Tab-separated table of C-alpha atoms and ligand atoms in Angstrom:
chain	number	residue	atom	x	y	z
A	1	UNK	CA	-4.793	27.887	-19.780
A	2	UNK	CA	-4.342	28.469	-23.491
A	3	UNK	CA	-3.961	31.771	-25.291
A	4	UNK	CA	-7.055	33.894	-25.703
A	5	UNK	CA	-7.325	32.762	-29.316
A	6	UNK	CA	-6.947	29.097	-28.414
A	7	UNK	CA	-9.214	29.070	-25.431
A	8	UNK	CA	-12.207	30.955	-26.831
A	9	UNK	CA	-13.554	28.279	-29.170
A	10	UNK	CA	-13.055	25.718	-26.412
A	11	UNK	CA	-14.847	27.899	-23.960
A	12	UNK	CA	-17.704	28.260	-26.429
A	13	UNK	CA	-17.730	24.523	-26.902
A	14	UNK	CA	-17.962	24.028	-23.173
A	15	UNK	CA	-20.812	26.521	-22.879
A	16	UNK	CA	-22.705	25.092	-25.837
A	17	UNK	CA	-22.241	21.404	-25.204
A	18	UNK	CA	-21.300	21.291	-21.552
A	19	UNK	CA	-18.320	19.278	-22.671
A	20	UNK	CA	-14.913	19.664	-24.264
A	21	UNK	CA	-14.099	16.979	-26.782
A	22	UNK	CA	-10.396	17.395	-26.230
A	23	UNK	CA	-10.720	16.860	-22.487
A	24	UNK	CA	-12.840	13.794	-23.048
A	25	UNK	CA	-10.268	12.397	-25.434
A	26	UNK	CA	-7.515	12.973	-22.905
A	27	UNK	CA	-9.582	11.344	-20.194
A	28	UNK	CA	-10.216	8.347	-22.421
A	29	UNK	CA	-6.544	7.862	-23.175
A	30	UNK	CA	-5.250	8.366	-19.657
A	31	UNK	CA	-5.920	5.347	-17.530
A	32	UNK	CA	-5.320	6.164	-13.877
A	33	UNK	CA	-4.467	2.526	-13.372
A	34	UNK	CA	-1.631	2.724	-15.889
A	35	UNK	CA	-0.399	5.982	-14.402
A	36	UNK	CA	-0.340	4.414	-10.944
A	37	UNK	CA	1.433	1.313	-12.161
A	38	UNK	CA	3.853	3.471	-14.162
A	39	UNK	CA	4.783	5.532	-11.124
A	40	UNK	CA	5.331	2.336	-9.197
A	41	UNK	CA	7.666	1.160	-11.965
A	42	UNK	CA	9.493	4.484	-12.074
A	43	UNK	CA	7.864	5.899	-15.228
A	44	UNK	CA	6.460	9.397	-15.594
A	45	UNK	CA	2.702	9.633	-16.099
A	46	UNK	CA	3.238	10.780	-19.689
A	47	UNK	CA	5.587	7.903	-20.486
A	48	UNK	CA	3.278	5.346	-18.892
A	49	UNK	CA	0.402	6.547	-21.055
A	50	UNK	CA	2.600	6.567	-24.184
A	51	UNK	CA	3.712	3.003	-23.591
A	52	UNK	CA	0.163	1.927	-22.763
A	53	UNK	CA	-1.097	3.514	-25.978
A	54	UNK	CA	1.631	1.869	-28.077
A	55	UNK	CA	0.772	-1.502	-26.561
A	56	UNK	CA	-2.944	-0.872	-26.872
A	57	UNK	CA	-3.507	-1.617	-23.197
A	58	UNK	CA	-5.407	0.280	-20.529
A	59	UNK	CA	-5.235	-1.802	-17.386
A	60	UNK	CA	-2.358	-2.915	-15.199
A	61	UNK	CA	-3.166	-6.573	-15.926
A	62	UNK	CA	-3.051	-5.952	-19.689
A	63	UNK	CA	0.226	-4.086	-19.278
A	64	UNK	CA	1.709	-6.968	-17.325
A	65	UNK	CA	0.508	-9.516	-19.885
A	66	UNK	CA	1.943	-7.502	-22.776
A	67	UNK	CA	5.266	-7.182	-20.949
A	68	UNK	CA	5.477	-10.928	-20.268
A	69	UNK	CA	4.701	-11.652	-23.920
A	70	UNK	CA	7.797	-9.636	-24.815
A	71	UNK	CA	5.823	-6.866	-26.524
A	72	UNK	CA	7.502	-4.027	-24.603
A	73	UNK	CA	10.411	-4.077	-27.074
A	74	UNK	CA	8.007	-3.208	-29.882
A	75	UNK	CA	7.314	0.155	-28.245
A	76	UNK	CA	9.258	3.067	-29.749
A	77	UNK	CA	11.979	4.204	-27.364
A	78	UNK	CA	11.962	1.049	-25.252
A	79	UNK	CA	15.281	-0.736	-25.743
A	80	UNK	CA	16.348	-4.062	-24.263
A	81	UNK	CA	17.719	-2.297	-21.168
A	82	UNK	CA	14.497	-0.477	-20.358
A	83	UNK	CA	12.517	-3.601	-21.103
A	84	UNK	CA	14.615	-5.560	-18.621
A	85	UNK	CA	14.278	-2.804	-16.034
A	86	UNK	CA	10.500	-2.818	-16.342
A	87	UNK	CA	10.307	-6.625	-16.274
A	88	UNK	CA	12.498	-6.664	-13.149
A	89	UNK	CA	10.293	-4.048	-11.536
A	90	UNK	CA	7.181	-6.031	-12.380
A	91	UNK	CA	8.723	-9.196	-10.941
A	92	UNK	CA	9.876	-7.513	-7.759
A	93	UNK	CA	8.375	-9.197	-4.694
A	94	UNK	CA	9.034	-6.152	-2.491
A	95	UNK	CA	8.003	-2.518	-2.997
A	96	UNK	CA	10.596	-0.556	-4.971
A	97	UNK	CA	13.790	0.579	-3.300
A	98	UNK	CA	13.250	4.169	-4.291
A	99	UNK	CA	10.862	5.292	-1.602
A	100	UNK	CA	7.557	6.791	-2.593
A	101	UNK	CA	6.433	9.209	0.032
A	102	UNK	CA	3.278	11.007	0.917
A	103	UNK	CA	3.144	13.669	3.570
A	104	UNK	CA	2.008	12.146	6.829
A	105	UNK	CA	-1.487	13.658	6.914
A	106	UNK	CA	-2.277	12.376	3.427
A	107	UNK	CA	-0.808	8.990	4.236
A	108	UNK	CA	-3.005	8.781	7.346
A	109	UNK	CA	-6.092	9.733	5.349
A	110	UNK	CA	-5.290	7.153	2.658
A	111	UNK	CA	-4.712	4.275	5.060
A	112	UNK	CA	-7.587	5.273	7.360
A	113	UNK	CA	-9.952	5.070	4.376
A	114	UNK	CA	-8.678	1.651	3.285
A	115	UNK	CA	-8.611	0.295	6.845
A	116	UNK	CA	-12.163	1.516	7.480
A	117	UNK	CA	-13.369	-0.121	4.271
A	118	UNK	CA	-11.747	-3.459	5.115
A	119	UNK	CA	-12.330	-3.391	8.865
A	120	UNK	CA	-8.586	-3.417	9.481
A	121	UNK	CA	-5.976	-1.305	11.217
A	122	UNK	CA	-3.298	0.900	9.730
A	123	UNK	CA	0.316	-0.159	10.154
A	124	UNK	CA	3.769	0.566	8.781
A	125	UNK	CA	5.609	3.878	9.190
A	126	UNK	CA	2.259	5.641	9.097
A	127	UNK	CA	1.031	4.025	12.301
A	128	UNK	CA	4.276	5.124	13.977
A	129	UNK	CA	3.604	8.679	12.695
A	130	UNK	CA	6.974	8.785	10.933
A	131	UNK	CA	7.453	12.198	9.334
A	132	UNK	CA	8.145	11.055	5.746
A	133	UNK	CA	6.584	7.591	5.727
A	134	UNK	CA	7.903	4.974	3.312
A	135	UNK	CA	5.945	1.901	4.377
A	136	UNK	CA	2.173	1.903	4.059
A	137	UNK	CA	0.307	-1.072	5.415
A	138	UNK	CA	-3.099	-2.237	6.563
A	139	UNK	CA	-3.645	-5.356	8.630
A	140	UNK	CA	-7.027	-7.129	8.664
A	141	UNK	CA	-8.322	-10.176	10.442
A	142	UNK	CA	-10.166	-12.972	8.661
A	143	UNK	CA	-10.093	-16.728	8.310
A	144	UNK	CA	-10.292	-16.444	4.539
A	145	UNK	CA	-8.055	-13.899	2.883
A	146	UNK	CA	-9.477	-14.077	-0.634
A	147	UNK	CA	-12.623	-12.017	-0.150
A	148	UNK	CA	-10.749	-9.297	1.776
A	149	UNK	CA	-8.045	-9.035	-0.879
A	150	UNK	CA	-10.766	-8.840	-3.560
A	151	UNK	CA	-12.344	-5.988	-1.672
A	152	UNK	CA	-8.930	-4.292	-1.357
A	153	UNK	CA	-8.526	-4.617	-5.127
A	154	UNK	CA	-11.867	-2.861	-5.643
A	155	UNK	CA	-11.116	-0.021	-3.209
A	156	UNK	CA	-11.351	3.302	-5.090
A	157	UNK	CA	-7.872	4.370	-3.923
A	158	UNK	CA	-6.215	1.216	-5.274
A	159	UNK	CA	-5.661	1.289	-9.033
A	160	UNK	CA	-3.828	-2.010	-9.358
A	161	UNK	CA	-2.811	-4.950	-7.242
A	162	UNK	CA	0.756	-5.733	-8.267
A	163	UNK	CA	1.344	-8.644	-5.918
A	164	UNK	CA	-1.056	-11.172	-4.497
A	165	UNK	CA	0.132	-14.167	-2.584
A	166	UNK	CA	-1.666	-16.089	0.146
A	167	UNK	CA	-2.533	-13.686	2.939
A	168	UNK	CA	-0.640	-10.754	1.513
A	169	UNK	CA	-1.138	-8.317	-1.345
A	170	UNK	CA	0.415	-5.083	-2.564
A	171	UNK	CA	-1.843	-2.530	-4.181
A	172	UNK	CA	-0.714	0.685	-5.836
A	173	UNK	CA	-2.512	4.013	-5.583
A	174	UNK	CA	-2.848	6.495	-8.429
A	175	UNK	CA	0.160	8.303	-6.955
A	176	UNK	CA	2.207	5.118	-7.250
A	177	UNK	CA	2.206	4.500	-3.493
A	178	UNK	CA	2.503	0.780	-2.706
A	179	UNK	CA	0.101	-0.234	0.073
A	180	UNK	CA	0.655	-3.602	1.670
A	181	UNK	CA	-2.347	-5.564	2.882
A	182	UNK	CA	-1.866	-8.358	5.388
A	183	UNK	CA	-4.823	-10.596	6.252
A	184	UNK	CA	-4.075	-12.257	9.577
A	185	UNK	CA	-6.081	-15.056	11.097
A	186	UNK	CA	-8.031	-13.866	14.157
A	187	UNK	CA	-5.613	-15.853	16.335
A	188	UNK	CA	-2.486	-14.101	14.975
A	189	UNK	CA	-3.782	-10.593	14.366
A	190	UNK	CA	-1.769	-9.026	17.220
A	191	UNK	CA	1.442	-10.584	16.004
A	192	UNK	CA	0.930	-9.550	12.384
A	193	UNK	CA	-0.073	-6.021	13.393
A	194	UNK	CA	3.106	-5.609	15.415
A	195	UNK	CA	5.237	-6.993	12.570
A	196	UNK	CA	3.616	-4.772	9.964
A	197	UNK	CA	3.927	-1.724	12.211
A	198	UNK	CA	7.697	-2.018	12.521
A	199	UNK	CA	10.192	-0.581	12.621
A	200	UNK	CA	12.069	-3.593	11.295
A	201	UNK	CA	14.902	-2.968	13.754
A	202	UNK	CA	12.461	-2.844	16.648
A	203	UNK	CA	10.481	-5.973	15.707
A	204	UNK	CA	13.536	-8.037	14.779
A	205	UNK	CA	14.930	-7.537	18.262
A	206	UNK	CA	11.922	-9.346	19.772
A	207	UNK	CA	11.479	-12.145	17.212
A	208	UNK	CA	10.249	-14.807	17.348
A	209	UNK	CA	7.022	-13.096	18.392
A	210	UNK	CA	4.356	-15.249	20.041
A	211	UNK	CA	1.275	-15.872	17.865
A	212	UNK	CA	-1.558	-14.050	19.593
A	213	UNK	CA	-4.801	-12.269	18.812
A	214	UNK	CA	-4.004	-8.749	19.998
A	215	UNK	CA	-0.955	-6.566	20.340
A	216	UNK	CA	-1.015	-6.020	24.128
A	217	UNK	CA	-0.881	-9.812	24.462
A	218	UNK	CA	2.284	-9.910	22.359
A	219	UNK	CA	3.932	-7.616	24.892
A	220	UNK	CA	2.542	-9.542	27.873
A	221	UNK	CA	3.839	-12.834	26.548
A	222	UNK	CA	7.225	-11.300	25.822
A	223	UNK	CA	7.272	-9.993	29.400
A	224	UNK	CA	7.564	-6.403	28.165
A	225	UNK	CA	5.591	-3.280	29.074
A	226	UNK	CA	3.366	-2.109	26.190
A	227	UNK	CA	5.131	0.317	23.878
A	228	UNK	CA	3.200	2.934	21.881
A	229	UNK	CA	3.871	2.714	18.122
A	230	UNK	CA	5.537	6.168	18.114
A	231	UNK	CA	8.447	4.802	20.174
A	232	UNK	CA	9.100	1.687	18.115
A	233	UNK	CA	12.144	2.954	16.257
A	234	UNK	CA	14.916	1.307	18.232
A	235	UNK	CA	14.370	-1.643	20.559
A	236	UNK	CA	14.204	-1.048	24.316
A	237	UNK	CA	12.525	-3.039	27.050
A	238	UNK	CA	12.042	-0.503	29.878
A	239	UNK	CA	8.660	1.005	30.614
A	240	UNK	CA	8.157	3.981	28.301
A	241	UNK	CA	7.241	7.345	29.874
A	242	UNK	CA	3.634	8.517	29.883
A	243	UNK	CA	3.677	10.408	26.639
A	244	UNK	CA	1.870	13.639	25.831
A	245	UNK	CA	-1.709	13.164	24.615
A	246	UNK	CA	-3.922	15.456	22.589
A	247	UNK	CA	-6.418	16.067	25.437
A	248	UNK	CA	-3.535	17.319	27.625
A	249	UNK	CA	-3.376	20.470	25.505
A	250	UNK	CA	-5.081	23.640	26.718
A	251	UNK	CA	-4.357	25.754	23.671
A	252	UNK	CA	-2.530	26.380	20.419
A	253	UNK	CA	0.237	28.991	20.416
A	254	UNK	CA	0.732	29.619	16.687
A	255	UNK	CA	-1.788	30.586	14.030
A	256	UNK	CA	-2.278	33.151	11.288
A	257	UNK	CA	-5.238	35.293	10.305
A	258	UNK	CA	-6.225	37.490	7.363
A	259	UNK	CA	-3.947	40.154	8.885
A	260	UNK	CA	-1.092	38.275	7.164
A	261	UNK	CA	-1.471	35.129	5.064
A	262	UNK	CA	-4.232	33.335	6.940
A	263	UNK	CA	-7.583	32.657	5.299
A	264	UNK	CA	-9.827	33.288	8.318
A	265	UNK	CA	-10.278	36.370	10.464
A	266	UNK	CA	-9.381	36.804	14.118
A	267	UNK	CA	-12.900	36.042	15.359
A	268	UNK	CA	-13.360	32.914	13.242
A	269	UNK	CA	-10.024	31.468	14.318
A	270	UNK	CA	-10.831	32.163	17.978
A	271	UNK	CA	-14.270	30.655	17.697
A	272	UNK	CA	-12.883	27.524	16.024
A	273	UNK	CA	-10.214	27.119	18.705
A	274	UNK	CA	-12.845	27.515	21.423
A	275	UNK	CA	-14.919	24.827	19.717
A	276	UNK	CA	-11.896	22.519	19.786
A	277	UNK	CA	-12.063	22.825	23.556
A	278	UNK	CA	-9.013	25.045	23.934
A	279	UNK	CA	-8.730	27.817	26.543
A	280	UNK	CA	-6.473	29.984	24.393
A	281	UNK	CA	-5.078	30.564	20.895
A	282	UNK	CA	-2.111	32.800	20.090
A	283	UNK	CA	-2.528	34.918	16.957
A	284	UNK	CA	0.974	35.038	15.461
A	285	UNK	CA	0.846	36.782	12.107
A	286	UNK	CA	3.959	37.546	10.087
A	287	UNK	CA	6.091	40.683	10.222
A	288	UNK	CA	7.145	42.809	7.241
A	289	UNK	CA	10.463	41.094	6.494
A	290	UNK	CA	8.686	37.955	5.312
A	291	UNK	CA	7.813	39.892	2.081
A	292	UNK	CA	6.266	37.055	0.033
A	293	UNK	CA	3.085	37.493	2.076
A	294	UNK	CA	1.668	40.526	3.878
A	295	UNK	CA	3.347	41.265	7.190
A	296	UNK	CA	2.586	43.480	10.167
A	297	UNK	CA	4.522	46.592	11.188
A	298	UNK	CA	4.301	48.220	14.659
A	299	UNK	CA	1.095	50.138	13.879
A	300	UNK	CA	-0.598	47.041	12.470
A	301	UNK	CA	0.341	45.064	15.573
A	302	UNK	CA	-1.316	47.666	17.805
A	303	UNK	CA	-4.430	47.846	15.646
A	304	UNK	CA	-4.672	44.077	15.588
A	305	UNK	CA	-4.340	44.142	19.376
A	306	UNK	CA	-7.487	46.295	19.551
A	307	UNK	CA	-9.373	43.802	17.404
A	308	UNK	CA	-8.183	40.963	19.625
A	309	UNK	CA	-9.372	42.813	22.751
A	310	UNK	CA	-12.790	43.343	21.206
A	311	UNK	CA	-12.961	39.708	20.077
A	312	UNK	CA	-11.985	38.445	23.519
A	313	UNK	CA	-14.916	40.326	24.979
A	314	UNK	CA	-17.156	38.184	22.758
A	315	UNK	CA	-15.367	34.843	23.299
A	316	UNK	CA	-14.574	35.048	27.049
A	317	UNK	CA	-13.537	33.161	29.067
A	318	UNK	CA	-11.709	31.802	26.003
A	319	UNK	CA	-8.737	34.012	25.267
A	320	UNK	CA	-6.990	35.011	22.071
A	321	UNK	CA	-3.406	35.864	22.899
A	322	UNK	CA	-1.735	38.832	21.226
A	323	UNK	CA	1.161	37.160	19.527
A	324	UNK	CA	3.457	37.563	16.560
A	325	UNK	CA	5.622	35.369	14.367
A	326	UNK	CA	8.514	37.788	14.231
A	327	UNK	CA	11.150	37.330	11.544
A	328	UNK	CA	14.724	36.927	12.685
A	329	UNK	CA	16.733	39.253	10.440
A	330	UNK	CA	20.042	38.065	8.963
A	331	UNK	CA	22.009	39.781	11.736
A	332	UNK	CA	19.941	38.148	14.485
A	333	UNK	CA	17.917	41.235	15.374
A	334	UNK	CA	14.149	41.019	15.287
A	335	UNK	CA	11.758	42.535	12.773
A	336	UNK	CA	9.875	44.563	15.426
A	337	UNK	CA	11.254	46.953	18.043
A	338	UNK	CA	11.440	45.755	21.652
A	339	UNK	CA	8.767	48.178	22.845
A	340	UNK	CA	6.255	46.561	20.489
A	341	UNK	CA	7.289	43.010	21.421
A	342	UNK	CA	7.029	43.895	25.119
A	343	UNK	CA	3.301	44.587	24.805
A	344	UNK	CA	2.539	41.146	23.379
A	345	UNK	CA	1.418	37.998	25.224
A	346	UNK	CA	3.426	35.537	23.157
A	347	UNK	CA	6.316	35.997	20.709
A	348	UNK	CA	7.371	33.347	18.215
A	349	UNK	CA	10.642	34.091	16.410
A	350	UNK	CA	11.469	32.443	13.113
A	351	UNK	CA	13.865	32.428	10.200
A	352	UNK	CA	12.142	32.765	6.822
A	353	UNK	CA	14.557	34.488	4.447
A	354	UNK	CA	18.291	33.995	4.025
A	355	UNK	CA	18.204	30.348	4.986
A	356	UNK	CA	21.373	29.494	3.085
A	357	UNK	CA	23.659	31.164	5.595
A	358	UNK	CA	26.671	29.096	6.628
A	359	UNK	CA	26.377	27.211	9.903
A	360	UNK	CA	28.326	29.616	12.086
A	361	UNK	CA	26.346	32.630	10.874
A	362	UNK	CA	22.980	30.889	11.033
A	363	UNK	CA	23.677	29.657	14.548
A	364	UNK	CA	24.832	33.109	15.709
A	365	UNK	CA	21.709	34.617	14.155
A	366	UNK	CA	19.330	32.259	15.964
A	367	UNK	CA	21.179	32.498	19.287
A	368	UNK	CA	21.010	36.277	19.131
A	369	UNK	CA	17.237	36.053	18.644
A	370	UNK	CA	16.538	33.667	21.498
A	371	UNK	CA	18.664	35.830	23.789
A	372	UNK	CA	16.108	38.602	23.265
A	373	UNK	CA	14.095	38.447	26.500
A	374	UNK	CA	10.827	39.140	24.652
A	375	UNK	CA	11.039	35.979	22.559
A	376	UNK	CA	8.857	33.194	23.993
A	377	UNK	CA	9.676	30.434	21.523
A	378	UNK	CA	11.693	29.622	18.428
A	379	UNK	CA	9.332	28.554	15.650
A	380	UNK	CA	10.092	25.745	13.147
A	381	UNK	CA	13.700	25.787	14.389
A	382	UNK	CA	15.446	23.967	11.537
A	383	UNK	CA	13.434	25.376	8.621
A	384	UNK	CA	13.250	22.088	6.729
A	385	UNK	CA	10.388	21.409	4.320
A	386	UNK	CA	9.826	17.682	3.855
A	387	UNK	CA	10.646	16.635	0.256
A	388	UNK	CA	11.526	20.259	-0.639
A	389	UNK	CA	14.181	21.875	1.456
A	390	UNK	CA	16.869	20.484	3.749
A	391	UNK	CA	17.192	21.841	7.289
A	392	UNK	CA	19.108	25.087	7.743
A	393	UNK	CA	22.751	24.710	8.696
A	394	UNK	CA	22.206	25.237	12.404
A	395	UNK	CA	24.023	23.968	15.468
A	396	UNK	CA	20.893	22.778	17.208
A	397	UNK	CA	22.736	21.441	20.230
A	398	UNK	CA	24.158	24.904	20.839
A	399	UNK	CA	20.665	26.387	20.393
A	400	UNK	CA	19.338	23.952	22.995
A	401	UNK	CA	22.129	24.907	25.387
A	402	UNK	CA	21.349	28.597	25.100
A	403	UNK	CA	17.565	28.024	25.197
A	404	UNK	CA	18.083	26.390	28.568
A	405	UNK	CA	19.847	29.518	29.841
A	406	UNK	CA	17.243	31.901	28.426
A	407	UNK	CA	14.163	29.786	29.165
A	408	UNK	CA	13.090	29.951	25.517
A	409	UNK	CA	10.762	27.226	24.275
A	410	UNK	CA	11.258	25.308	21.034
A	411	UNK	CA	8.344	24.649	18.722
A	412	UNK	CA	7.176	21.377	17.244
A	413	UNK	CA	5.431	22.840	14.220
A	414	UNK	CA	2.549	20.663	13.048
A	415	UNK	CA	2.355	21.768	9.401
A	416	UNK	CA	2.490	18.447	7.526
A	417	UNK	CA	5.507	19.470	5.438
A	418	UNK	CA	7.398	20.916	8.410
A	419	UNK	CA	7.045	18.722	11.527
A	420	UNK	CA	9.902	20.800	12.914
A	421	UNK	CA	11.447	20.144	15.418
A	422	UNK	CA	11.487	16.579	14.207
A	423	UNK	CA	11.339	13.505	16.475
A	424	UNK	CA	15.023	13.077	17.298
A	425	UNK	CA	15.490	16.806	17.885
A	426	UNK	CA	12.502	16.844	20.234
A	427	UNK	CA	14.223	14.137	22.202
A	428	UNK	CA	17.409	16.194	22.489
A	429	UNK	CA	15.393	19.156	23.741
A	430	UNK	CA	13.333	17.081	26.169
A	431	UNK	CA	16.451	15.463	27.594
A	432	UNK	CA	17.936	18.924	28.072
A	433	UNK	CA	14.789	20.044	29.899
A	434	UNK	CA	13.815	22.625	27.265
A	435	UNK	CA	10.090	23.420	27.129
A	436	UNK	CA	8.375	22.310	23.914
A	437	UNK	CA	5.426	24.012	22.208
A	438	UNK	CA	3.237	21.851	19.964
A	439	UNK	CA	1.414	24.077	17.523
A	440	UNK	CA	-0.376	23.962	14.207
A	441	UNK	CA	0.815	27.189	12.537
A	442	UNK	CA	-2.739	27.113	11.167
A	443	UNK	CA	-3.466	29.389	8.225
A	444	UNK	CA	-7.166	28.475	8.234
A	445	UNK	CA	-9.825	27.080	10.548
A	446	UNK	CA	-9.150	23.661	9.093
A	447	UNK	CA	-5.429	24.051	9.761
A	448	UNK	CA	-6.134	24.019	13.498
A	449	UNK	CA	-6.901	20.338	12.980
A	450	UNK	CA	-3.251	19.471	12.374
A	451	UNK	CA	-2.478	19.323	16.091
A	452	UNK	CA	-2.351	15.490	16.144
A	453	UNK	CA	0.678	15.698	13.833
A	454	UNK	CA	2.524	17.981	16.255
A	455	UNK	CA	1.523	15.841	19.233
A	456	UNK	CA	2.644	12.624	17.523
A	457	UNK	CA	5.979	14.203	16.573
A	458	UNK	CA	6.475	15.280	20.187
A	459	UNK	CA	5.565	11.762	21.334
A	460	UNK	CA	8.157	10.323	18.939
A	461	UNK	CA	10.608	12.576	20.783
A	462	UNK	CA	9.523	11.081	24.132
A	463	UNK	CA	7.762	14.261	25.287
A	464	UNK	CA	5.405	14.057	28.261
A	465	UNK	CA	2.693	16.585	29.133
A	466	UNK	CA	5.064	18.207	31.624
A	467	UNK	CA	7.514	19.017	28.805
A	468	UNK	CA	4.927	20.922	26.787
A	469	UNK	CA	4.152	24.595	27.440
A	470	UNK	CA	0.651	24.557	25.976
A	471	UNK	CA	-0.550	21.909	28.415
A	472	UNK	CA	-0.388	24.699	31.002
A	473	UNK	CA	-3.418	26.799	31.929
A	474	UNK	CA	-3.881	30.298	30.544
A	475	UNK	CA	-2.666	32.051	33.710
A	476	UNK	CA	0.599	30.120	33.552
A	477	UNK	CA	1.134	31.148	29.918
A	478	UNK	CA	0.487	34.810	30.722
A	479	UNK	CA	2.805	34.580	33.729
A	480	UNK	CA	5.688	33.631	31.400
A	481	UNK	CA	5.874	37.259	30.226
B	501	ZN	ZN1	6.913	30.497	9.773
B	502	ZN	ZN1	3.539	30.723	11.103
């Protein structure tokens, strides 16, 4: 947005011509392919475009050719050191060391689209549902790799293929994400899929893998029980437990509505949850302490309860639960009085403000909250935001110990940037016999669709249906109070 003076003529131009010359110019000079390649090489978008402009190139191939001809050193600001760095990066056979990450839901969408286009399957960290994936791969089957790699090169998400060798290619997206394509022969597809899925530590333990057409056959020939991708972090050869599955869930125990910072109303959220096949959905809006968004005080909670009652009459036998996401105050007390919490069906407690407390204080604060008998579950227990904020200093093992005494559940929050508890923490909780809640923390109807992320994270923590509270029927949830 420019100043009023600057933007008016442009606005008029847009109205009169349906176009803004300046925008067109910018579009012409910014090649998404160069930006993607630049990110892959560790350059900012601006710098990649500057260098491209100075070289008079617009495509990744032209950039590469200019670099090999030694023309990079003619670009202002590119000294011999930078030139060497870029040449090394261009020559690198493997994706760059510095990991490029996408949040898991975007990574799934990206690879699903490419795999669907090529008739392949997704692999890498993304297939294992790793929370901050760093390897992105698609495995296809075909006698002849050339045509499939050509098609990969033309895929709208791929701006440049930076490596192409035999049955393998690496393409880069506009965000600079390197996607590896492996074209296996039909006879070795299972083997290549398992290799590309990883983890490296897991696969290496079973090499040499037999060359077979499908993955279950790899396991059969190795004499191992099949292992779901979510558990392939460290090698083990016992039969894995029967992990939680999405259809095991009877409801979602954490969502927001327009009463706080959600985008849909109580009725619309309930209707959407009913359409997902759930029996119940807990409405858990924020309390006042959260401040950055609207929160509910005691009167609001009671008024919302009336709306929920009226809505339930329309949606029965589906049930909206009267819940709250109650802030845990810095001293460990809760942001609503006990007599209000007592009337609710489901109480999530969470830390939102004051997350920099030292470990002892933070732990005391959380323990105090879960000792409150009205608290059903601790929401996003560690408070981490993937790529943005480290986990709170919290003695999680102590929290698990006390949760076992108090019968408090721990949440696996399915927001793509939270996934909290994370896999290894889920496993600690499951081993301690602590009930887990997989929830979406949806702030919109669409947000309810993030449940697969929570389920996969729970699976990575070895959770079975019996470990998860919201696999239980409605009556069992109500009986917890
Ligand atoms: Zn929250
Ligand atoms: Zn929430």
